[in-house]
mmCIF file of C-alpha atoms in Angstrom:
data_model
loop_
_atom_site.group_PDB
_atom_site.id
_atom_site.type_symbol
_atom_site.label_atom_id
_atom_site.label_comp_id
_atom_site.label_asym_id
_atom_site.label_seq_id
_atom_site.Cartn_x
_atom_site.Cartn_y
_atom_site.Cartn_z
ATOM 1 C CA MET O 942 0.070 -0.646 -0.172
ATOM 2 C CA GLU O 943 2.640 2.545 0.462
ATOM 3 C CA ARG O 944 4.879 3.100 -1.448
ATOM 4 C CA ARG O 945 8.547 5.983 -1.705
ATOM 5 C CA VAL O 946 7.806 8.446 -4.809
ATOM 6 C CA ALA O 947 10.222 11.550 -6.302
ATOM 7 C CA PHE O 948 9.012 13.972 -8.363
ATOM 8 C CA THR O 949 10.454 17.574 -9.189
ATOM 9 C CA ASN O 950 9.855 20.790 -8.509
ATOM 10 C CA PRO O 951 10.178 24.325 -11.367
ATOM 11 C CA HIS O 952 13.614 24.450 -10.301
ATOM 12 C CA SER O 953 15.203 21.270 -10.519
ATOM 13 C CA GLU O 954 14.772 20.275 -7.264
ATOM 14 C CA LYS O 955 14.090 16.193 -6.573
ATOM 15 C CA LEU O 956 11.050 16.502 -3.886
ATOM 16 C CA ALA O 957 11.402 13.014 -2.348
ATOM 17 C CA GLY O 958 6.838 11.750 -1.374
ATOM 18 C CA VAL O 959 5.282 8.508 0.360
ATOM 19 C CA PHE O 960 2.428 7.474 -1.917
ATOM 20 C CA VAL O 961 0.410 5.632 0.019
ATOM 21 C CA ASP O 962 -2.168 3.815 -2.337
ATOM 22 C CA ALA O 963 -5.572 2.983 -0.799
ATOM 23 C CA GLY O 964 -6.867 2.130 -4.583
ATOM 24 C CA SER O 965 -9.409 5.190 -5.559
ATOM 25 C CA GLU O 966 -9.411 6.781 -7.546
ATOM 26 C CA ASP O 967 -8.688 10.355 -5.629
ATOM 27 C CA VAL O 968 -5.760 10.883 -3.723
ATOM 28 C CA VAL O 969 -5.614 13.919 -0.725
ATOM 29 C CA ILE O 970 -2.341 15.643 -0.404
ATOM 30 C CA LEU O 971 -1.289 16.296 2.417
ATOM 31 C CA CYS O 972 1.590 19.571 3.540
ATOM 32 C CA HIS O 973 4.064 19.532 6.394
ATOM 33 C CA GLY O 974 4.965 22.536 8.614
ATOM 34 C CA TYR O 975 7.436 24.554 9.508
ATOM 35 C CA ALA O 976 10.847 22.453 10.121
ATOM 36 C CA ALA O 977 8.594 19.461 9.439
ATOM 37 C CA THR O 978 9.126 16.877 6.928
ATOM 38 C CA LYS O 979 6.419 14.285 5.429
ATOM 39 C CA ASP O 980 7.132 11.931 8.942
ATOM 40 C CA GLY O 981 6.023 14.308 10.949
ATOM 41 C CA PHE O 982 3.228 16.062 12.868
ATOM 42 C CA HIS O 983 0.565 13.221 12.091
ATOM 43 C CA LEU O 984 0.560 13.181 8.791
ATOM 44 C CA PRO O 985 1.667 9.558 8.885
ATOM 45 C CA ALA O 986 -1.679 8.922 11.058
ATOM 46 C CA ILE O 987 -3.434 10.997 8.875
ATOM 47 C CA ALA O 988 -2.560 8.897 6.315
ATOM 48 C CA GLU O 989 -3.367 5.424 7.523
ATOM 49 C CA ALA O 990 -6.693 6.688 8.218
ATOM 50 C CA LEU O 991 -8.040 7.331 5.368
ATOM 51 C CA ALA O 992 -6.010 4.245 4.109
ATOM 52 C CA GLN O 993 -8.329 2.645 6.306
ATOM 53 C CA HIS O 994 -11.756 4.057 4.254
ATOM 54 C CA GLY O 995 -10.369 3.947 0.744
ATOM 55 C CA ARG O 996 -8.537 6.679 0.395
ATOM 56 C CA SER O 997 -5.003 6.765 -1.395
ATOM 57 C CA SER O 998 -2.508 10.129 -0.606
ATOM 58 C CA LEU O 999 0.279 11.776 -1.105
ATOM 59 C CA ARG O 1000 3.068 13.150 1.361
ATOM 60 C CA PHE O 1001 6.024 15.011 0.714
ATOM 61 C CA ASP O 1002 9.071 16.432 2.493
ATOM 62 C CA PHE O 1003 8.853 20.432 1.097
ATOM 63 C CA ALA O 1004 12.229 21.850 -0.870
ATOM 64 C CA GLY O 1005 14.909 21.803 1.642
ATOM 65 C CA ASN O 1006 13.202 20.156 4.190
ATOM 66 C CA GLY O 1007 13.627 16.089 5.177
ATOM 67 C CA GLU O 1008 14.673 13.679 1.614
ATOM 68 C CA SER O 1009 14.103 16.944 -0.770
ATOM 69 C CA GLU O 1010 17.031 18.187 -2.521
ATOM 70 C CA GLY O 1011 16.552 22.411 -1.779
ATOM 71 C CA GLN O 1012 18.070 25.183 0.761
ATOM 72 C CA PHE O 1013 16.364 25.460 3.480
ATOM 73 C CA SER O 1014 14.151 28.390 4.135
ATOM 74 C CA PHE O 1015 12.522 31.048 6.004
ATOM 75 C CA GLY O 1016 9.143 32.471 4.421
ATOM 76 C CA GLY O 1017 9.960 31.605 0.922
ATOM 77 C CA TYR O 1018 5.438 30.677 0.585
ATOM 78 C CA TRP O 1019 4.768 30.577 -2.987
ATOM 79 C CA ARG O 1020 7.823 28.726 -3.555
ATOM 80 C CA GLU O 1021 6.685 26.490 -1.034
ATOM 81 C CA VAL O 1022 2.560 26.664 -3.129
ATOM 82 C CA GLU O 1023 4.663 25.444 -6.274
ATOM 83 C CA ASP O 1024 6.561 22.388 -4.499
ATOM 84 C CA LEU O 1025 2.166 21.873 -4.145
ATOM 85 C CA ARG O 1026 2.187 21.953 -7.390
ATOM 86 C CA ALA O 1027 4.038 20.099 -8.392
ATOM 87 C CA ALA O 1028 2.883 17.002 -6.355
ATOM 88 C CA VAL O 1029 -0.390 18.241 -7.633
ATOM 89 C CA ASP O 1030 1.330 17.446 -11.419
ATOM 90 C CA PHE O 1031 2.730 14.733 -9.970
ATOM 91 C CA VAL O 1032 -0.986 13.205 -8.920
ATOM 92 C CA ARG O 1033 -2.229 13.268 -12.420
ATOM 93 C CA ARG O 1034 0.466 13.088 -14.532
ATOM 94 C CA GLU O 1035 2.194 9.737 -13.347
ATOM 95 C CA LEU O 1036 -0.059 8.461 -10.854
ATOM 96 C CA HIS O 1037 -3.067 9.102 -13.063
ATOM 97 C CA LYS O 1038 -5.506 10.113 -10.341
ATOM 98 C CA HIS O 1039 -7.874 12.564 -9.686
ATOM 99 C CA VAL O 1040 -6.968 14.661 -6.529
ATOM 100 C CA ALA O 1041 -9.286 15.420 -3.876
ATOM 101 C CA ALA O 1042 -8.433 17.249 -1.560
ATOM 102 C CA VAL O 1043 -5.203 19.130 0.112
ATOM 103 C CA VAL O 1044 -4.600 19.769 3.366
ATOM 104 C CA GLY O 1045 -1.538 21.077 5.125
ATOM 105 C CA HIS O 1046 -0.142 22.139 8.971
ATOM 106 C CA SER O 1047 0.900 24.946 10.277
ATOM 107 C CA LYS O 1048 2.976 26.874 7.569
ATOM 108 C CA GLY O 1049 1.732 24.378 5.252
ATOM 109 C CA GLY O 1050 -1.724 25.172 6.237
ATOM 110 C CA ASN O 1051 -1.055 28.789 4.579
ATOM 111 C CA VAL O 1052 0.624 26.697 1.280
ATOM 112 C CA VAL O 1053 -2.496 24.852 1.017
ATOM 113 C CA LEU O 1054 -5.041 28.080 1.714
ATOM 114 C CA LEU O 1055 -2.419 29.746 -1.519
ATOM 115 C CA TYR O 1056 -2.204 27.483 -3.487
ATOM 116 C CA GLY O 1057 -6.548 27.672 -3.587
ATOM 117 C CA SER O 1058 -6.063 31.204 -4.185
ATOM 118 C CA ARG O 1059 -3.338 31.130 -7.219
ATOM 119 C CA TYR O 1060 -5.017 27.942 -8.587
ATOM 120 C CA ASP O 1061 -8.495 27.019 -8.654
ATOM 121 C CA ASP O 1062 -7.923 23.378 -9.103
ATOM 122 C CA VAL O 1063 -8.364 21.082 -6.311
ATOM 123 C CA PRO O 1064 -12.084 20.609 -4.622
ATOM 124 C CA LEU O 1065 -11.872 20.931 -1.093
ATOM 125 C CA ILE O 1066 -8.258 22.812 0.950
ATOM 126 C CA ILE O 1067 -8.053 21.674 4.761
ATOM 127 C CA ASN O 1068 -6.235 24.100 6.524
ATOM 128 C CA VAL O 1069 -4.993 22.631 10.212
ATOM 129 C CA ALA O 1070 -3.682 25.929 12.362
ATOM 130 C CA GLY O 1071 -2.640 27.898 9.228
ATOM 131 C CA ARG O 1072 -1.587 31.770 10.775
ATOM 132 C CA GLY O 1073 -3.824 34.377 9.151
ATOM 133 C CA VAL O 1074 -1.818 37.489 10.985
ATOM 134 C CA MET O 1075 1.491 37.559 9.015
ATOM 135 C CA ALA O 1076 3.142 40.374 10.939
ATOM 136 C CA LYS O 1077 3.205 38.152 14.334
ATOM 137 C CA GLY O 1078 4.919 35.246 15.553
ATOM 138 C CA ILE O 1079 8.581 37.178 14.308
ATOM 139 C CA LYS O 1080 9.625 38.609 16.735
ATOM 140 C CA GLU O 1081 8.706 35.448 19.540
ATOM 141 C CA ARG O 1082 9.531 33.544 17.097
ATOM 142 C CA PHE O 1083 13.650 35.195 16.967
ATOM 143 C CA GLY O 1084 13.932 37.768 19.319
ATOM 144 C CA ALA O 1085 12.211 40.752 20.305
ATOM 145 C CA ASP O 1086 15.182 42.928 18.151
ATOM 146 C CA ILE O 1087 15.097 40.699 15.574
ATOM 147 C CA LEU O 1088 14.313 42.921 13.263
ATOM 148 C CA ASP O 1089 17.077 45.378 14.139
ATOM 149 C CA GLN O 1090 19.487 42.521 13.859
ATOM 150 C CA LEU O 1091 18.356 42.676 9.985
ATOM 151 C CA ALA O 1092 17.961 46.497 9.395
ATOM 152 C CA ALA O 1093 21.559 45.887 9.980
ATOM 153 C CA ALA O 1094 23.700 43.149 8.519
ATOM 154 C CA GLY O 1095 20.708 41.619 6.236
ATOM 155 C CA ALA O 1096 21.275 38.159 7.333
ATOM 156 C CA VAL O 1097 21.154 36.664 10.663
ATOM 157 C CA GLU O 1098 22.548 32.569 11.072
ATOM 158 C CA GLN O 1099 19.094 30.606 13.465
ATOM 159 C CA ALA O 1100 18.797 27.211 14.347
ATOM 160 C CA VAL O 1101 15.835 25.489 14.311
ATOM 161 C CA LYS O 1102 15.677 21.745 15.873
ATOM 162 C CA ALA O 1103 13.346 20.400 12.825
ATOM 163 C CA ASP O 1104 12.111 16.504 12.871
ATOM 164 C CA GLY O 1105 13.391 13.710 14.644
ATOM 165 C CA GLY O 1106 15.797 16.200 16.411
ATOM 166 C CA ARG O 1107 17.886 17.237 14.126
ATOM 167 C CA LEU O 1108 18.857 21.060 14.328
ATOM 168 C CA ILE O 1109 19.109 22.625 11.025
ATOM 169 C CA LYS O 1110 21.610 25.582 10.885
ATOM 170 C CA TYR O 1111 20.072 28.654 8.029
ATOM 171 C CA MET O 1112 21.179 31.916 7.187
ATOM 172 C CA LEU O 1113 17.588 34.623 7.607
ATOM 173 C CA THR O 1114 17.757 36.601 4.939
ATOM 174 C CA LYS O 1115 15.995 40.303 5.421
ATOM 175 C CA GLU O 1116 13.584 39.783 2.195
ATOM 176 C CA ALA O 1117 12.832 36.522 4.003
ATOM 177 C CA VAL O 1118 11.125 38.421 7.062
ATOM 178 C CA GLU O 1119 9.707 41.515 4.681
ATOM 179 C CA GLU O 1120 8.523 38.438 2.408
ATOM 180 C CA ARG O 1121 6.029 36.958 5.221
ATOM 181 C CA MET O 1122 5.597 40.528 7.106
ATOM 182 C CA LYS O 1123 3.864 42.127 4.279
ATOM 183 C CA MET O 1124 1.929 38.845 2.989
ATOM 184 C CA ASP O 1125 -2.154 39.804 3.409
ATOM 185 C CA MET O 1126 -3.376 36.139 3.643
ATOM 186 C CA PHE O 1127 -6.821 37.267 3.947
ATOM 187 C CA ALA O 1128 -6.566 39.162 0.651
ATOM 188 C CA GLU O 1129 -5.583 36.300 -1.074
ATOM 189 C CA ALA O 1130 -7.674 33.471 0.774
ATOM 190 C CA ALA O 1131 -10.794 35.814 -0.278
ATOM 191 C CA LYS O 1132 -10.373 34.628 -3.578
ATOM 192 C CA ILE O 1133 -9.790 31.279 -2.362
ATOM 193 C CA LYS O 1134 -13.704 29.769 -5.174
ATOM 194 C CA ALA O 1135 -13.082 26.036 -3.216
ATOM 195 C CA GLU O 1136 -14.844 24.272 0.044
ATOM 196 C CA VAL O 1137 -12.002 24.878 3.036
ATOM 197 C CA LEU O 1138 -12.220 23.426 6.633
ATOM 198 C CA THR O 1139 -9.890 25.263 9.016
ATOM 199 C CA ILE O 1140 -9.248 23.131 12.406
ATOM 200 C CA HIS O 1141 -7.458 24.988 15.177
ATOM 201 C CA GLY O 1142 -7.352 24.455 18.476
ATOM 202 C CA THR O 1143 -8.477 26.262 21.809
ATOM 203 C CA ALA O 1144 -5.456 26.490 23.346
ATOM 204 C CA ASP O 1145 -3.350 27.648 20.806
ATOM 205 C CA ARG O 1146 -0.186 29.560 21.751
ATOM 206 C CA VAL O 1147 1.847 29.593 18.475
ATOM 207 C CA ILE O 1148 -0.806 31.135 16.211
ATOM 208 C CA PRO O 1149 -3.984 31.554 18.063
ATOM 209 C CA ILE O 1150 -7.223 30.570 18.071
ATOM 210 C CA GLU O 1151 -8.342 33.909 16.517
ATOM 211 C CA ASP O 1152 -6.403 33.041 13.659
ATOM 212 C CA GLY O 1153 -8.331 30.653 13.138
ATOM 213 C CA ARG O 1154 -12.192 32.150 13.592
ATOM 214 C CA ALA O 1155 -11.031 35.396 10.800
ATOM 215 C CA TRP O 1156 -11.065 32.707 8.282
ATOM 216 C CA ASP O 1157 -15.210 32.982 8.150
ATOM 217 C CA ALA O 1158 -14.955 36.733 7.677
ATOM 218 C CA HIS O 1159 -12.597 35.925 4.272
ATOM 219 C CA ILE O 1160 -13.115 32.775 3.025
ATOM 220 C CA PRO O 1161 -16.571 32.595 1.166
ATOM 221 C CA ARG O 1162 -17.246 28.897 1.470
ATOM 222 C CA HIS O 1163 -15.817 27.909 5.134
ATOM 223 C CA ARG O 1164 -16.052 26.223 8.323
ATOM 224 C CA LEU O 1165 -14.769 25.815 11.494
ATOM 225 C CA LEU O 1166 -13.662 23.475 13.665
ATOM 226 C CA GLU O 1167 -12.329 23.864 16.962
ATOM 227 C CA VAL O 1168 -10.823 21.724 19.114
ATOM 228 C CA GLU O 1169 -11.025 22.437 23.123
ATOM 229 C CA GLY O 1170 -7.958 22.463 25.048
ATOM 230 C CA GLY O 1171 -5.503 21.707 21.457
ATOM 231 C CA ASP O 1172 -2.406 23.382 21.562
ATOM 232 C CA HIS O 1173 -0.373 23.979 18.000
ATOM 233 C CA ASN O 1174 0.383 20.165 17.278
ATOM 234 C CA PHE O 1175 -2.532 18.933 18.899
ATOM 235 C CA ARG O 1176 -0.055 16.597 21.654
ATOM 236 C CA ALA O 1177 -1.607 17.923 24.245
ATOM 237 C CA ALA O 1178 -3.741 14.814 24.892
ATOM 238 C CA PRO O 1179 -4.438 11.938 22.835
ATOM 239 C CA GLU O 1180 -8.473 12.865 22.033
ATOM 240 C CA HIS O 1181 -7.272 16.174 20.640
ATOM 241 C CA ARG O 1182 -5.124 14.110 17.784
ATOM 242 C CA GLN O 1183 -7.421 11.011 16.951
ATOM 243 C CA GLN O 1184 -9.987 14.532 16.535
ATOM 244 C CA VAL O 1185 -7.939 15.873 14.176
ATOM 245 C CA VAL O 1186 -7.463 12.657 11.904
ATOM 246 C CA ALA O 1187 -11.122 12.095 12.183
ATOM 247 C CA ALA O 1188 -12.051 15.423 11.192
ATOM 248 C CA ILE O 1189 -9.870 15.415 7.630
ATOM 249 C CA VAL O 1190 -11.055 11.740 6.645
ATOM 250 C CA ALA O 1191 -15.148 13.460 7.391
ATOM 251 C CA GLU O 1192 -14.317 16.317 5.999
ATOM 252 C CA VAL O 1193 -12.705 14.154 2.222
ATOM 253 C CA THR O 1194 -14.973 11.666 2.541
ATOM 254 C CA ALA O 1195 -18.314 13.990 2.647
ATOM 255 C CA ALA O 1196 -17.004 16.637 -0.050
ATOM 256 C CA ALA O 1197 -16.355 12.980 -2.138
ATOM 257 C CA GLU O 1198 -19.922 12.283 -1.312
ATOM 258 C CA ARG O 1199 -21.391 15.918 -1.996
ATOM 259 C CA ARG O 1200 -19.573 15.456 -5.423
ATOM 260 C CA GLY O 1201 -21.220 12.123 -6.216
ATOM 261 C CA SER O 1202 -17.333 10.576 -6.255
ATOM 262 C CA GLY O 1203 -17.267 7.102 -4.656
ATOM 263 C CA ALA O 1204 -13.802 5.983 -2.376
ATOM 264 C CA GLY O 1205 -12.641 3.939 -5.631
ATOM 265 C CA LYS O 1206 -14.516 5.331 -8.407
ATOM 266 C CA GLY O 1207 -13.099 9.170 -8.704
ATOM 267 C CA GLU O 1208 -16.314 10.712 -10.497
ATOM 268 C CA GLY O 1209 -16.744 13.800 -9.636
ATOM 269 C CA VAL O 1210 -15.620 16.857 -10.632
ATOM 270 C CA PRO O 1211 -12.691 16.757 -12.621
ATOM 271 C CA ASP O 1212 -9.721 18.267 -12.253
ATOM 272 C CA ARG O 1213 -9.056 21.316 -13.978
ATOM 273 C CA GLN O 1214 -6.133 22.149 -15.236
ATOM 274 C CA ALA O 1215 -4.431 26.025 -14.313
#
């Protein structure tokens, strides 16, 4: 059921993925967050649960992360959108299947939303704890004087602990921080025509629940599921993870039924090439 795959992004970097084949024509693409990998967060558990319900999935490492080629960096949201585009194309052209949904956690949540704003060709987007107000979180992560440091030096060396405990050293650049701070996620989200489910923990201290609640005012076809007491990674209690996994499976299944598509038939609205 599970096999390793690889495909290339527009920058000729090879991206590593895992395809879980449950026999369905529909495929759900799973996207990790900042300094994470395809086997981080709860992505393997989500893939397993989807397979148990007859749904295939593809999870992959963004460029510079995990087993994929490229250089790790902070920011680069639109570049990761193009990595996701490469994954969508791989499913269509190499696997000859349909993309039923894209799911992303944290930074990956932003990426799947941005994908929906640029490409209207996936019917369901699931945003798990993605950030709404992009100017926030910089000083909290890097220190109160980080903007002054970047203004003076242009770049500052940083280290982040990635999935598995591996320490990644990289250069945080003024351009990367400015790109994020100037990004208007709500304006981009307003362009999305797909159905969107946001899942957000009420006790998230990394990205507050207020960000999750704010999407309602900007995304036309949006629904919010609040996980009571859930933290950013939904690890405070086992039931939080279970609730997230179950909600994703239920939403994918319900969306397919609304489109008139069964698990193994892939008969719904065809993918539209943008």
